[in-house]
Coordinates of C-alpha atoms in Angstrom, one line a residue:
X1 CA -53.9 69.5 -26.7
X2 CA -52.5 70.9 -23.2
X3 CA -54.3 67.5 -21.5
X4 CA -52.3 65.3 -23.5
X5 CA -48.9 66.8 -23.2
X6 CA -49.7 66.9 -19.2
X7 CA -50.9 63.2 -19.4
X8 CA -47.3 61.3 -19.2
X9 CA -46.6 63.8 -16.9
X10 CA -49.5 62.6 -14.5
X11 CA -48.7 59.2 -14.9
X12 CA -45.5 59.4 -14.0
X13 CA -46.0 61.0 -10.5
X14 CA -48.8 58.3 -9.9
X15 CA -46.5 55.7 -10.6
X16 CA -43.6 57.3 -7.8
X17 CA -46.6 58.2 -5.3
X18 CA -47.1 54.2 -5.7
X19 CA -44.1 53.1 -5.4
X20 CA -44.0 55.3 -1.9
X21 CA -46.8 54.2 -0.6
X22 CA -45.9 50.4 -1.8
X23 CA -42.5 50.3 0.0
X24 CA -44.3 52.2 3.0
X25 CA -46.8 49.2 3.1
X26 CA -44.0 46.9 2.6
X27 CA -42.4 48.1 6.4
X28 CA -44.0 45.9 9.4
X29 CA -45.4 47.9 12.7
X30 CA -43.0 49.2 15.5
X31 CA -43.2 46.4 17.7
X32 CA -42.6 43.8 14.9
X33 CA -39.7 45.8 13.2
X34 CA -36.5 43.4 12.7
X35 CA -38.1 40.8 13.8
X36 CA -38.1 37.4 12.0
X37 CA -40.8 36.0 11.2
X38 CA -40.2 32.7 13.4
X39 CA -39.6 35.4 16.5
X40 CA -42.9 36.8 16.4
X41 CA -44.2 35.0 18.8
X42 CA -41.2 35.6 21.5
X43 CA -42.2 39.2 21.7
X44 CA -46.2 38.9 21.8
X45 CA -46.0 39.0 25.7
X46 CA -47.0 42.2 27.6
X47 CA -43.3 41.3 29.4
X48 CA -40.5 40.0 27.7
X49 CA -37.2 38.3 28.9
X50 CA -33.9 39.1 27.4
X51 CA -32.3 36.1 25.5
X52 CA -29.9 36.0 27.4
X53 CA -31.9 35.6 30.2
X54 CA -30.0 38.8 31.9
X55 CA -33.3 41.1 32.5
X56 CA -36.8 41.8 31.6
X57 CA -38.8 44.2 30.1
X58 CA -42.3 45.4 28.7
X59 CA -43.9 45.4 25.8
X60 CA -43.8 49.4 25.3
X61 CA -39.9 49.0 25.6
X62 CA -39.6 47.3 22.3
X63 CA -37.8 49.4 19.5
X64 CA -38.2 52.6 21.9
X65 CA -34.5 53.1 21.2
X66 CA -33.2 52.9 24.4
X67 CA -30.7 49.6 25.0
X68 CA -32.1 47.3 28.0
X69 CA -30.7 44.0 27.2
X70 CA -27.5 43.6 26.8
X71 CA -27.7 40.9 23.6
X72 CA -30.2 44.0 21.5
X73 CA -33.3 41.4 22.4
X74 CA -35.1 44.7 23.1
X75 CA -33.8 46.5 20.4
X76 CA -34.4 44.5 16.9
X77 CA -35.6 47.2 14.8
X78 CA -32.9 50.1 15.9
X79 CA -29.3 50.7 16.4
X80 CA -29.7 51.1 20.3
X81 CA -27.9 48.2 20.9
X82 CA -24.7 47.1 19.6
X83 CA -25.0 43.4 19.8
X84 CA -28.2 43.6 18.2
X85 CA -29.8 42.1 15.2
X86 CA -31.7 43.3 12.2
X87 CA -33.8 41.2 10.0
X88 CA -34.3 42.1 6.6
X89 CA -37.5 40.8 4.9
X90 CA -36.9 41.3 1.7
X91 CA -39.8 40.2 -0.3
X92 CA -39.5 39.0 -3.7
X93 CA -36.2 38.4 -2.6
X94 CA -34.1 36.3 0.1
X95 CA -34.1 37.6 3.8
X96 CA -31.3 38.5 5.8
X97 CA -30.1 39.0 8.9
X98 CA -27.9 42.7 9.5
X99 CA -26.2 44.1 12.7
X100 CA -28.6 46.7 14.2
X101 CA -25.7 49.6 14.2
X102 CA -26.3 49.9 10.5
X103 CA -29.7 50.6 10.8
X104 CA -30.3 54.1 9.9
X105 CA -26.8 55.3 8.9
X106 CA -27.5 56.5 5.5
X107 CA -26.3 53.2 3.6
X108 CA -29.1 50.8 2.0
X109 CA -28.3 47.4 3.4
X110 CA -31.4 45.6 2.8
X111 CA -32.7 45.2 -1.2
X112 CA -36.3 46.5 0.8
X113 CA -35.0 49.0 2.1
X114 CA -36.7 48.5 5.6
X115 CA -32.9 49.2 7.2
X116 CA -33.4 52.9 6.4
X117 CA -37.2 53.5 7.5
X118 CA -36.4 57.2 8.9
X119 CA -35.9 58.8 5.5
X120 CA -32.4 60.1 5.9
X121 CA -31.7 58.3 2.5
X122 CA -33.8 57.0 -0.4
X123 CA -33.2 53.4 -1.0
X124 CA -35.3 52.1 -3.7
X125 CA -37.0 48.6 -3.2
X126 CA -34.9 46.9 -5.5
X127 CA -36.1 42.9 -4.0
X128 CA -38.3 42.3 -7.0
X129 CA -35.2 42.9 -9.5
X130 CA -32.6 41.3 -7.8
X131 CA -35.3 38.1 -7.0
X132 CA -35.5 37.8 -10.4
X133 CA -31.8 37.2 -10.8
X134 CA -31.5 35.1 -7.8
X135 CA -34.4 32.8 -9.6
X136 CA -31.9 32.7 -12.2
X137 CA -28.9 31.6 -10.5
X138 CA -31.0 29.0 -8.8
X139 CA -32.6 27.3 -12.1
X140 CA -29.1 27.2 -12.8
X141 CA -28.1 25.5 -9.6
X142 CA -31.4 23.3 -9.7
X143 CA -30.2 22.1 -13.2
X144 CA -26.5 21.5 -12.2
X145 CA -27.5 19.2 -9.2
X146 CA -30.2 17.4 -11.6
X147 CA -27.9 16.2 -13.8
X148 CA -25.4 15.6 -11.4
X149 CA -27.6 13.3 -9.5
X150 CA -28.0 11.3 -12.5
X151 CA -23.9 10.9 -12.5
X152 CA -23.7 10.9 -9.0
X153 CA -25.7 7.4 -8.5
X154 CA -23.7 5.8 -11.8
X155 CA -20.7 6.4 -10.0
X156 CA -21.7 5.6 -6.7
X157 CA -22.9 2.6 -8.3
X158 CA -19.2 1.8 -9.9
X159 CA -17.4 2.2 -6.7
X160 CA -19.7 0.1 -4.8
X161 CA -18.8 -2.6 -7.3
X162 CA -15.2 -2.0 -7.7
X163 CA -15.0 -1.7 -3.7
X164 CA -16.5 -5.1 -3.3
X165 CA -14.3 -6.4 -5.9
X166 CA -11.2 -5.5 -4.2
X167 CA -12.4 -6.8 -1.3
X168 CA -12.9 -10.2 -2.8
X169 CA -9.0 -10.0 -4.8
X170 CA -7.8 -9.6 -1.6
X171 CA -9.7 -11.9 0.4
X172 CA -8.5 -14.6 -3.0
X173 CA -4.7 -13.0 -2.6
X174 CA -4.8 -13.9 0.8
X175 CA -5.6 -17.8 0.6
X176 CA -3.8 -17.6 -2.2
X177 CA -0.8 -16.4 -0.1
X178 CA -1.4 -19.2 2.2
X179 CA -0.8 -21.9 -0.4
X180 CA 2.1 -20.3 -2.2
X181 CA 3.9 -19.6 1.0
X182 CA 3.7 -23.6 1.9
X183 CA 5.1 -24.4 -1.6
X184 CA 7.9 -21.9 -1.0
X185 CA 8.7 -23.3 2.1
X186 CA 8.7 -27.1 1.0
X187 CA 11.3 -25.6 -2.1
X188 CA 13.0 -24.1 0.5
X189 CA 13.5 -27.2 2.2
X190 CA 14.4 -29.3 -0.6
X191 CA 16.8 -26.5 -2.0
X192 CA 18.8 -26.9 1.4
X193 CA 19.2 -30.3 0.8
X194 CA 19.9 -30.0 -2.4
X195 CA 23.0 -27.6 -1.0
X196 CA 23.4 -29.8 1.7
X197 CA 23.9 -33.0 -0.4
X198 CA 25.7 -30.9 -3.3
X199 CA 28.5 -29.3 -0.5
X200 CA 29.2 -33.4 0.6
X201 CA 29.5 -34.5 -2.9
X202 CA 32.1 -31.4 -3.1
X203 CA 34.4 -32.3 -0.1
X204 CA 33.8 -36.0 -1.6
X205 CA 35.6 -35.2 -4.3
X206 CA 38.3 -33.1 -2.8
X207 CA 38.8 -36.1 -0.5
X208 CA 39.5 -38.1 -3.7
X209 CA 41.4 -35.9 -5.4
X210 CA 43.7 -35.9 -2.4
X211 CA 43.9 -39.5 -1.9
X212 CA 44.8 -39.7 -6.2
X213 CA 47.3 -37.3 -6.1
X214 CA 49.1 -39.0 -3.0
X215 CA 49.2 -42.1 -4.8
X216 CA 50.3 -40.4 -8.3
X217 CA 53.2 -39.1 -6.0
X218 CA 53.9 -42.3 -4.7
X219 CA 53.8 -43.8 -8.3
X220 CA 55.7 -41.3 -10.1
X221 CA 58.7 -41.7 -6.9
X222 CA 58.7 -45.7 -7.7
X223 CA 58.8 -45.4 -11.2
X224 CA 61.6 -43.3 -10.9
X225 CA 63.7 -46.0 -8.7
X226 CA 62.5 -48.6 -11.1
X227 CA 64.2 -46.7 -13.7
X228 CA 67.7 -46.5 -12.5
X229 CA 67.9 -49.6 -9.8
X230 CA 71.8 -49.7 -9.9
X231 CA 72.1 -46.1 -9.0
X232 CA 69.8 -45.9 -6.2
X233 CA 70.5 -49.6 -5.2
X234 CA 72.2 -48.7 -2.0
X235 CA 69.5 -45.5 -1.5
X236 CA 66.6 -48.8 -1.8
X237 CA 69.0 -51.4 0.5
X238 CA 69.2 -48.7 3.2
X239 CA 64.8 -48.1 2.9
X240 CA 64.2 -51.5 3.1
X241 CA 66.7 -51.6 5.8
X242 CA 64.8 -48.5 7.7
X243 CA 61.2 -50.3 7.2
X244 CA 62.4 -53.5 8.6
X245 CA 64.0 -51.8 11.6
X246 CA 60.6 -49.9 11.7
X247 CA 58.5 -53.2 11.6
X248 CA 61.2 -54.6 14.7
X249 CA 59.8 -52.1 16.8
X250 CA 56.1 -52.9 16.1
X251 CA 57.3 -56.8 17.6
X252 CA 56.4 -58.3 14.2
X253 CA 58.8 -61.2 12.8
X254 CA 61.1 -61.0 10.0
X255 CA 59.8 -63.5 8.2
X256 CA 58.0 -61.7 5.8
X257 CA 61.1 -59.0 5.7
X258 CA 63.8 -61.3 4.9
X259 CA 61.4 -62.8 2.3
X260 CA 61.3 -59.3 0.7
X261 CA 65.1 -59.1 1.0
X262 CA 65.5 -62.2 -0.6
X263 CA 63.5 -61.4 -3.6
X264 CA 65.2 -58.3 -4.2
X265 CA 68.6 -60.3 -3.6
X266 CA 68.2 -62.8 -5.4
X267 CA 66.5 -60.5 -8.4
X268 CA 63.1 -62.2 -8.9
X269 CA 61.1 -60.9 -11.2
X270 CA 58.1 -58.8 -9.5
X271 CA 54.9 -57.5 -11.3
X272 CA 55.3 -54.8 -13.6
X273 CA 52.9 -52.8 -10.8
X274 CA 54.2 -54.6 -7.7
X275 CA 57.3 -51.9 -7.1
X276 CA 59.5 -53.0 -4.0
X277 CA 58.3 -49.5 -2.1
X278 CA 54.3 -51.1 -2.8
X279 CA 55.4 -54.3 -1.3
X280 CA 56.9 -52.8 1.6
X281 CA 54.2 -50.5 2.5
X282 CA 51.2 -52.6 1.3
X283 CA 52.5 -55.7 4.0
X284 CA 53.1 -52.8 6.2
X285 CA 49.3 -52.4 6.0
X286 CA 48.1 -55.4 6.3
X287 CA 50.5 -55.7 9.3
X288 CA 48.4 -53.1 10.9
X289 CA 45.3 -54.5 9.7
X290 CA 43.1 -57.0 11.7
X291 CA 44.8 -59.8 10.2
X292 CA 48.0 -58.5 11.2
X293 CA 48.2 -59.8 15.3
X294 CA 51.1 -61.7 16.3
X295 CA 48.5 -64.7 16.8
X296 CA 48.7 -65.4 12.9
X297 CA 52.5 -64.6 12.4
X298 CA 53.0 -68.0 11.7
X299 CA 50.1 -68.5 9.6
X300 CA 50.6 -65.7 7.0
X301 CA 51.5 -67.0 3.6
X302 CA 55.1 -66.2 2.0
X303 CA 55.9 -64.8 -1.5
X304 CA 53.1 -63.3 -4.0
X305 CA 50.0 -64.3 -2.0
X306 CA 50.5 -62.7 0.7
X307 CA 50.5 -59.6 -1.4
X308 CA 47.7 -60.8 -3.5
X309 CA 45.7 -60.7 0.1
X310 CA 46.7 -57.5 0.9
X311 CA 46.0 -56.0 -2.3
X312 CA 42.5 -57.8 -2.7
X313 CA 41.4 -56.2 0.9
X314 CA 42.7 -52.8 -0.1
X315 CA 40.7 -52.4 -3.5
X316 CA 37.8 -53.8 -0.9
X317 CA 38.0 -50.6 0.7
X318 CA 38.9 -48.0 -1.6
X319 CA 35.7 -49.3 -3.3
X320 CA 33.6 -47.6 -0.9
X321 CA 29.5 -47.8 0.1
X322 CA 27.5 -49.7 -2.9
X323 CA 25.8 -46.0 -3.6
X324 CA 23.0 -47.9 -5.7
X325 CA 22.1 -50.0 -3.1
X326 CA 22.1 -47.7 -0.7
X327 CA 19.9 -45.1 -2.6
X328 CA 17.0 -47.6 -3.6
X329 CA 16.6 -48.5 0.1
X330 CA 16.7 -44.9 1.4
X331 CA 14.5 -43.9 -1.8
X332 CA 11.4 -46.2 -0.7
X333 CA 11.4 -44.1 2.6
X334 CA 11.7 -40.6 0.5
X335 CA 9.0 -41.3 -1.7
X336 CA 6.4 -42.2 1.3
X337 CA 7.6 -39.3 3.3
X338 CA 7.1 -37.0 -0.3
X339 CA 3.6 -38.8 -0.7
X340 CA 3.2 -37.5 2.7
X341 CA 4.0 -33.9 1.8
X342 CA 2.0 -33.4 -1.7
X343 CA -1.1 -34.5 0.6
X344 CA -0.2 -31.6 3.1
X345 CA 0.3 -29.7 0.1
X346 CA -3.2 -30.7 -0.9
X347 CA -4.8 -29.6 1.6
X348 CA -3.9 -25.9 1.2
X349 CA -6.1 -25.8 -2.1
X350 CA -9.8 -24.1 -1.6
X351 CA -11.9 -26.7 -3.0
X352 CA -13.4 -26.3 -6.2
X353 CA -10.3 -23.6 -7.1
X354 CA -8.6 -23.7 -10.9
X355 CA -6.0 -21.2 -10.5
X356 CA -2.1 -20.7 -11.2
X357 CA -2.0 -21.5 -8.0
X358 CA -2.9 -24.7 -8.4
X359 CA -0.6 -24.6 -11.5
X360 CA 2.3 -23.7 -10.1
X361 CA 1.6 -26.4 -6.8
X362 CA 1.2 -29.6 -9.3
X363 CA 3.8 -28.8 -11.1
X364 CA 6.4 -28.4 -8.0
X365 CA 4.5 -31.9 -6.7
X366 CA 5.7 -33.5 -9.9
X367 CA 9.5 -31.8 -10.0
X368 CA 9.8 -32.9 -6.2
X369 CA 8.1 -36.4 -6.7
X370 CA 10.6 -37.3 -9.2
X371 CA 13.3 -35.7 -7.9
X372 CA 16.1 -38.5 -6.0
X373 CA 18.0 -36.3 -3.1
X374 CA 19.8 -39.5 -2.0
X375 CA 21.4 -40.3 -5.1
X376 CA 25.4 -39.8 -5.4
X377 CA 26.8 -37.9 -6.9
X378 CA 23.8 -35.0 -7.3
X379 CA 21.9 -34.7 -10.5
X380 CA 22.7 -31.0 -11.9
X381 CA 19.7 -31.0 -13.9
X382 CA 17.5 -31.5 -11.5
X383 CA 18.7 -29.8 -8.7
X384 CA 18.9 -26.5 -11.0
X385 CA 15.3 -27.0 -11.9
X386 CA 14.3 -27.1 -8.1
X387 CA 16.6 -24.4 -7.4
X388 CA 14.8 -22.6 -10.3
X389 CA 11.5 -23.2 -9.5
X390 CA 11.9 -22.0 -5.7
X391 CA 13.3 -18.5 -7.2
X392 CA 10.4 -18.1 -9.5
X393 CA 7.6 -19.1 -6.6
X394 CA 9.8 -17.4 -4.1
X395 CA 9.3 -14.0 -6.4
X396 CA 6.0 -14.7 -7.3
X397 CA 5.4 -14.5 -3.5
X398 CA 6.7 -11.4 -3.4
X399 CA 4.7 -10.0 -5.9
X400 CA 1.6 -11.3 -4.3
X401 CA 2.3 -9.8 -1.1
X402 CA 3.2 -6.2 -2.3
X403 CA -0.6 -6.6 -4.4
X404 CA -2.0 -7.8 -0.9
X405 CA -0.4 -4.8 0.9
X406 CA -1.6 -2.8 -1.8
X407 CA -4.5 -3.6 -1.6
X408 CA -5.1 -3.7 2.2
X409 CA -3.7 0.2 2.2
X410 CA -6.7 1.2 -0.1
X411 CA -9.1 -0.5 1.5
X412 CA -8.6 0.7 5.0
X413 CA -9.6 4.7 4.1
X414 CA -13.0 6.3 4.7
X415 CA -14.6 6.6 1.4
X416 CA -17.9 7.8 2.1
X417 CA -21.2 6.3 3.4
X418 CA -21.8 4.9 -0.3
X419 CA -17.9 4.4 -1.0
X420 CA -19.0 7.6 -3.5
X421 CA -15.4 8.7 -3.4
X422 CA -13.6 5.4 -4.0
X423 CA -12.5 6.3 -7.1
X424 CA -10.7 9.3 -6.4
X425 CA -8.1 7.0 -4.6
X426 CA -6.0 6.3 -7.9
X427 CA -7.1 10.1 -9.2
X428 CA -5.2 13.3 -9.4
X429 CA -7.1 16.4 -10.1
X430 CA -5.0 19.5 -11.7
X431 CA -5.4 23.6 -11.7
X432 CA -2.7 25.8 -14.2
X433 CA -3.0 29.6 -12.0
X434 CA 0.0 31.7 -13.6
X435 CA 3.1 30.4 -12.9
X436 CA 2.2 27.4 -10.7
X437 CA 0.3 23.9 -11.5
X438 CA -1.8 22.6 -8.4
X439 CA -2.3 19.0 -8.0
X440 CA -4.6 17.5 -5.3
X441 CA -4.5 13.8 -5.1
X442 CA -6.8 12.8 -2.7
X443 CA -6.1 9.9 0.1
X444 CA -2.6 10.7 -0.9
X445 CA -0.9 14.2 -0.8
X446 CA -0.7 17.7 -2.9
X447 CA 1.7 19.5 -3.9
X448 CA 2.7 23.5 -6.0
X449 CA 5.0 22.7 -9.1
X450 CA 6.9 25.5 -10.4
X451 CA 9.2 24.0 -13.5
X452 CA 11.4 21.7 -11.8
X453 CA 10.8 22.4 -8.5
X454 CA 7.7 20.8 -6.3
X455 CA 6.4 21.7 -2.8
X456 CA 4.6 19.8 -0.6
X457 CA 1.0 21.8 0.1
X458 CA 0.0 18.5 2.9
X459 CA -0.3 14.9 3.2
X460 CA -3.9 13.4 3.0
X461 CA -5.7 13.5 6.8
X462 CA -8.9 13.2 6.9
X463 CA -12.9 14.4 5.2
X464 CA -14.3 17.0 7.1
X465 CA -18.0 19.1 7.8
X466 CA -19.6 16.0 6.3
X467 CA -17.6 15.0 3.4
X468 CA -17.6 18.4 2.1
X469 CA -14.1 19.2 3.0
X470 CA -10.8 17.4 1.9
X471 CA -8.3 18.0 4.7
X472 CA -4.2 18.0 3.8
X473 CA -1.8 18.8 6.5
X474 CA 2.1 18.6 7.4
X475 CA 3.5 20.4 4.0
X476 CA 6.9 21.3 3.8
X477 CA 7.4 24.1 5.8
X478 CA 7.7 27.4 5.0
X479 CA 10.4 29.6 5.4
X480 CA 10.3 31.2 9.2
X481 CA 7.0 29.3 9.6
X482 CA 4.2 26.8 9.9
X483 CA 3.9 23.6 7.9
X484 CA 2.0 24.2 4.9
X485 CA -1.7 23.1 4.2
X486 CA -4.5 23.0 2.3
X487 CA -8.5 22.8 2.6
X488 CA -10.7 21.7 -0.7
X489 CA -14.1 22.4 -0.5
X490 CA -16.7 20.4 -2.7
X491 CA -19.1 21.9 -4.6
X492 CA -22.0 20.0 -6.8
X493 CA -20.5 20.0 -10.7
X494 CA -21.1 17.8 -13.7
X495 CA -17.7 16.7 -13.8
X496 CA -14.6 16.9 -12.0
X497 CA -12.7 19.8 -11.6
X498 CA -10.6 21.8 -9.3
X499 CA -10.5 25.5 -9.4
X500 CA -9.8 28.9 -7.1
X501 CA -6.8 28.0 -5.3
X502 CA -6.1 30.4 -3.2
X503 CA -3.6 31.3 -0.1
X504 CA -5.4 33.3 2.3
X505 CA -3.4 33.0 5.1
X506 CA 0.3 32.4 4.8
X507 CA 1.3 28.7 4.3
X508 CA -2.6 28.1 4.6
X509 CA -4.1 27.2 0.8
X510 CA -7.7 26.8 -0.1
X511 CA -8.9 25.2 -3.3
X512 CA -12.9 24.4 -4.4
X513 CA -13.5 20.9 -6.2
X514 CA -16.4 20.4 -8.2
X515 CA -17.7 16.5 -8.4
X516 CA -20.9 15.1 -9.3
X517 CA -20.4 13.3 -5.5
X518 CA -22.0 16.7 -3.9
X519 CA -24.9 16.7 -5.9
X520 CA -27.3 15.7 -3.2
X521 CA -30.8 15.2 -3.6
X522 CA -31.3 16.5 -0.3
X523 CA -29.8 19.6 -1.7
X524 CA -31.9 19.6 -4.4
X525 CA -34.9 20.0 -2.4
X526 CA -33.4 22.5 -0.6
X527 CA -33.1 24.6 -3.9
X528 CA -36.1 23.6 -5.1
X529 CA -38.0 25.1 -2.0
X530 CA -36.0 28.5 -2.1
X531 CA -37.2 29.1 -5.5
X532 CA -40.8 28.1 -4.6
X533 CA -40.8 30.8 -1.9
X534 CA -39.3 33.6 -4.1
X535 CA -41.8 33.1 -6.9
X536 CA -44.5 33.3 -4.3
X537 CA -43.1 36.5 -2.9
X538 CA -42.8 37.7 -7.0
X539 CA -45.4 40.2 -8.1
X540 CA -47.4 38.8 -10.4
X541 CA -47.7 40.4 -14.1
X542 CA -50.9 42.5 -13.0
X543 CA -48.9 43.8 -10.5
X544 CA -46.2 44.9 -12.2
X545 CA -48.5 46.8 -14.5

């Protein structure tokens, strides 16, 4: 009965006796304490040189305690040296590398604890345990970046497309450009003269309206003597008087004078439009006229015909250029030199093209074809669909070269080897941390809103380490200092999403990103190793037991 109570008791104090001797077992030989594994074979010389090439020393000055080289080289297993190194093994768990002053100081640094090999403290080996929660994290890990390698080639796949797409639009904008912009110009052309032709027509008809309203005056005065002759019959003897002493001077005879006189004497009856003042200043005319030399003085005819003359010549000339005549001949030249035009027009076209392009040039051909720019006066209609048509190509120009500028400012970033991160161009991602709402827009800027109020956290600059890092400088600055900035660092993720921002430094913000673009398969493999190694370096169940 006393056995079996003791039994348990017996067990147990196997089990720690074990466990001694286990983590004993688990602590290299002097010579190879702290030393990593891929060192070993530095140190199996019977002399060794320091690392940093400063001395030498022998093999039975390794770990003796005593600092020789400067960098710890002979001092990897003990706190001699204060620049040097420890290595952790670990097993069953993940190695790692410790400074050499906290070796032996009473704290457990490494899960094995090898760090503490004297005995001033018991440190447990707690490798296995910890292992087995570090296999965890990494199933996890190897899981994430499975699946988002799966997203990751979809989307690299997309952006490839939509990147080559782009590039195609604007290579089509561009030729597209070409032709519009020679349309424009031939409008533009054709609008001036439009203008041009529209400004003559204008001071034309001011001209006119002159030349009417002198001779309305000049009517409106003779009616007026006609009206009352024997009141102003004195006021008309003493005009006729002055325009014959004005015609003595100009050496012409007073033939046709006294003739004038004579009929207003001897009251003939003139024309009911043929006014003495008209008479007088119509022969006055024709005195000056070609006809008028004193060579022909004899010849001119007396009376109503010589009026009839002057009158016939002086409707010849009012009547001006035969404007019909004159358009059909210059029109024949127009239309050969606009023939000429749509075939330069013509050429523009990318052969084989169907576009509105190609819309918008027949239909300008057609408007400018039928359109007469030497017929007088202007045809309104017309001319305001040509002036209409130039505005709407003109801002249809304008619209395609704010697409092409558009589109030539996207295409000119870095967006990855694969053009993986093409699609975060037109993106914004979003993180709600108290009070504040962080945006990060990459290839563009990011900014701290606070209600109303926004701050500039940096402009896009550049990827860095590799495309893991998103770079965003030249923030407004803060108050007494620097510009403001901000570093995002991506992480593998199944979807898109920015987290942990973070000011470490003052004006200087840090933010993590996760993306399904960082789920490498090199990565992967990387992972997938680590995992391999720990569940080799795992007891096995029988072990455990």
């Amino acid at each position: 009965m006393r056995t079996h109570l003791l039994l348990p008791v017996y067990l147990a104090i196997s089990c720690l006796c074990l466990s001694w001797i286990s983590g004993l077992a688990s602590l290299p030989p002097r010579e190879l304490l702290g030393i990593a594994p891929e060192d070993e074979n530095f140190y199996k010389s019977d002399v060794i040189k320091c690392k940093d090439g400063s001395k030498k020393f022998t093999k039975q000055q390794l770990n003796d305690d005593f600092c020789d080289c400067q960098d710890g080289t002979d001092e990897p297993g003990t706190s001699a040296c204060p620049e040097g190194k420890f290595f952790c093994r670990n097993a069953g768990h993940i190695p790692q590398m410790i400074y050499s002053s906290r070796v032996n100081d009473g704290i457990c640094d490494c899960c094995d604890g090898s760090d503490e090999y004297k005995g001033n403290v018991n440190c447990p080996n707690t490798c296995w345990e910890a292992g087995k929660a570090v296999c965890e994290k990494l199933k996890k890990k190897i899981a994430t970046h499975q699946d988002g390698l799966i997203i990751r080639k979809r989307e690299v796949e997309k952006a490839k497309q939509a990147f080559a797409k782009d590039e195609e639009e604007l290579s089509k904008l561009k030729s597209e450009e070409k032709i519009l912009k020679g349309l424009v110009d031939k409008l533009r052309e054709h609008k001036e003269q439009i203008e041009k032709a529209e400004e003559e027509e204008r001071l034309r008809k001011e001209e006119e309206k002159k030349q009417k309203d002198a001779e309305r005056q000049s009517t409106e005065q003779n009616k007026s003597l006609e009206e009352s002759p024997l009141d102003h019959s004195e006021g008309i003897h003493d005009t006729l008087l002055e325009k014959t002493s004005q015609l003595d001077k100009m050496d012409i005879g007073h033939e046709s004078v006294d003739q004038l006189e004579k009929e207003y004497n001897s009251g003939i009856d003139l024309p009911a439009d043929h006014t003495v003042g008209q008479v007088v200043d119509d022969h006055h005319d024709f005195i000056r006229s070609d006809h008028g030399s004193d060579d022909t003085n004899d010849e001119l005819p007396s009376g109503h015909s010589t009026d009839q003359h002057v009158y016939e010549d002086k409707t010849t000339t009012n009547a001006g250029p035969n404007y019909e005549t004159g358009a059909k001949e210059i029109d024949s030249d127009h239309a050969a030199e606009m023939e000429k035009g749509s075939e330069s027009a013509d050429d523009l076209t990318p052969s084989g093209s169907s576009s509105w392009v190609d819309k918008i040039q027949q239909t300008i051909q057609n408007i400018l074809q039928a359109f007469n720019f030497f017929k007088s006066p202007v045809d309104i209609s017309e001319a305001s669909r040509i002036k209409k048509e130039y505005n709407d190509a003109n801002s249809k120009l304008s619209k395609l070269r704010s697409r092409i500028s558009s589109l030539a400012e996207k295409l000119k970033h870095d967006f990855g080897k694969d053009k993986e991160f093409y699609s975060f161009y037109d993106r914004c991602f979003e993180n709600k941390q108290n009070k504040y709402v962080y945006k990060v827009c990459p290839f563009k800027k990011a900014s701290q809103v606070e209600d109303h109020s926004t701050t500039q956290l940096g402009n896009w600059e550049k990827f860095d380490e590799s495309y893991r890092v998103m770079q965003f400088s030249n923030g407004d600055r803060c108050w007494n200092g620097p510009d403001r900035s901000l570093k995002v660092r991506l992480r593998c993720g199944v979807k898109d999403e920015l987290a942990d921002v973070d000011e470490p430094s003052r004006c200087e913000y840090v933010a993590i990103l996760s993306t399904p673009i960082l789920c490498l398969e090199d990565k992967l493999k990387e992972l997938q190793q680590k995992l391999e190694d720990l569940n080799k370096s795992q007891p096995s169940k029988h072990d455990e037991l």
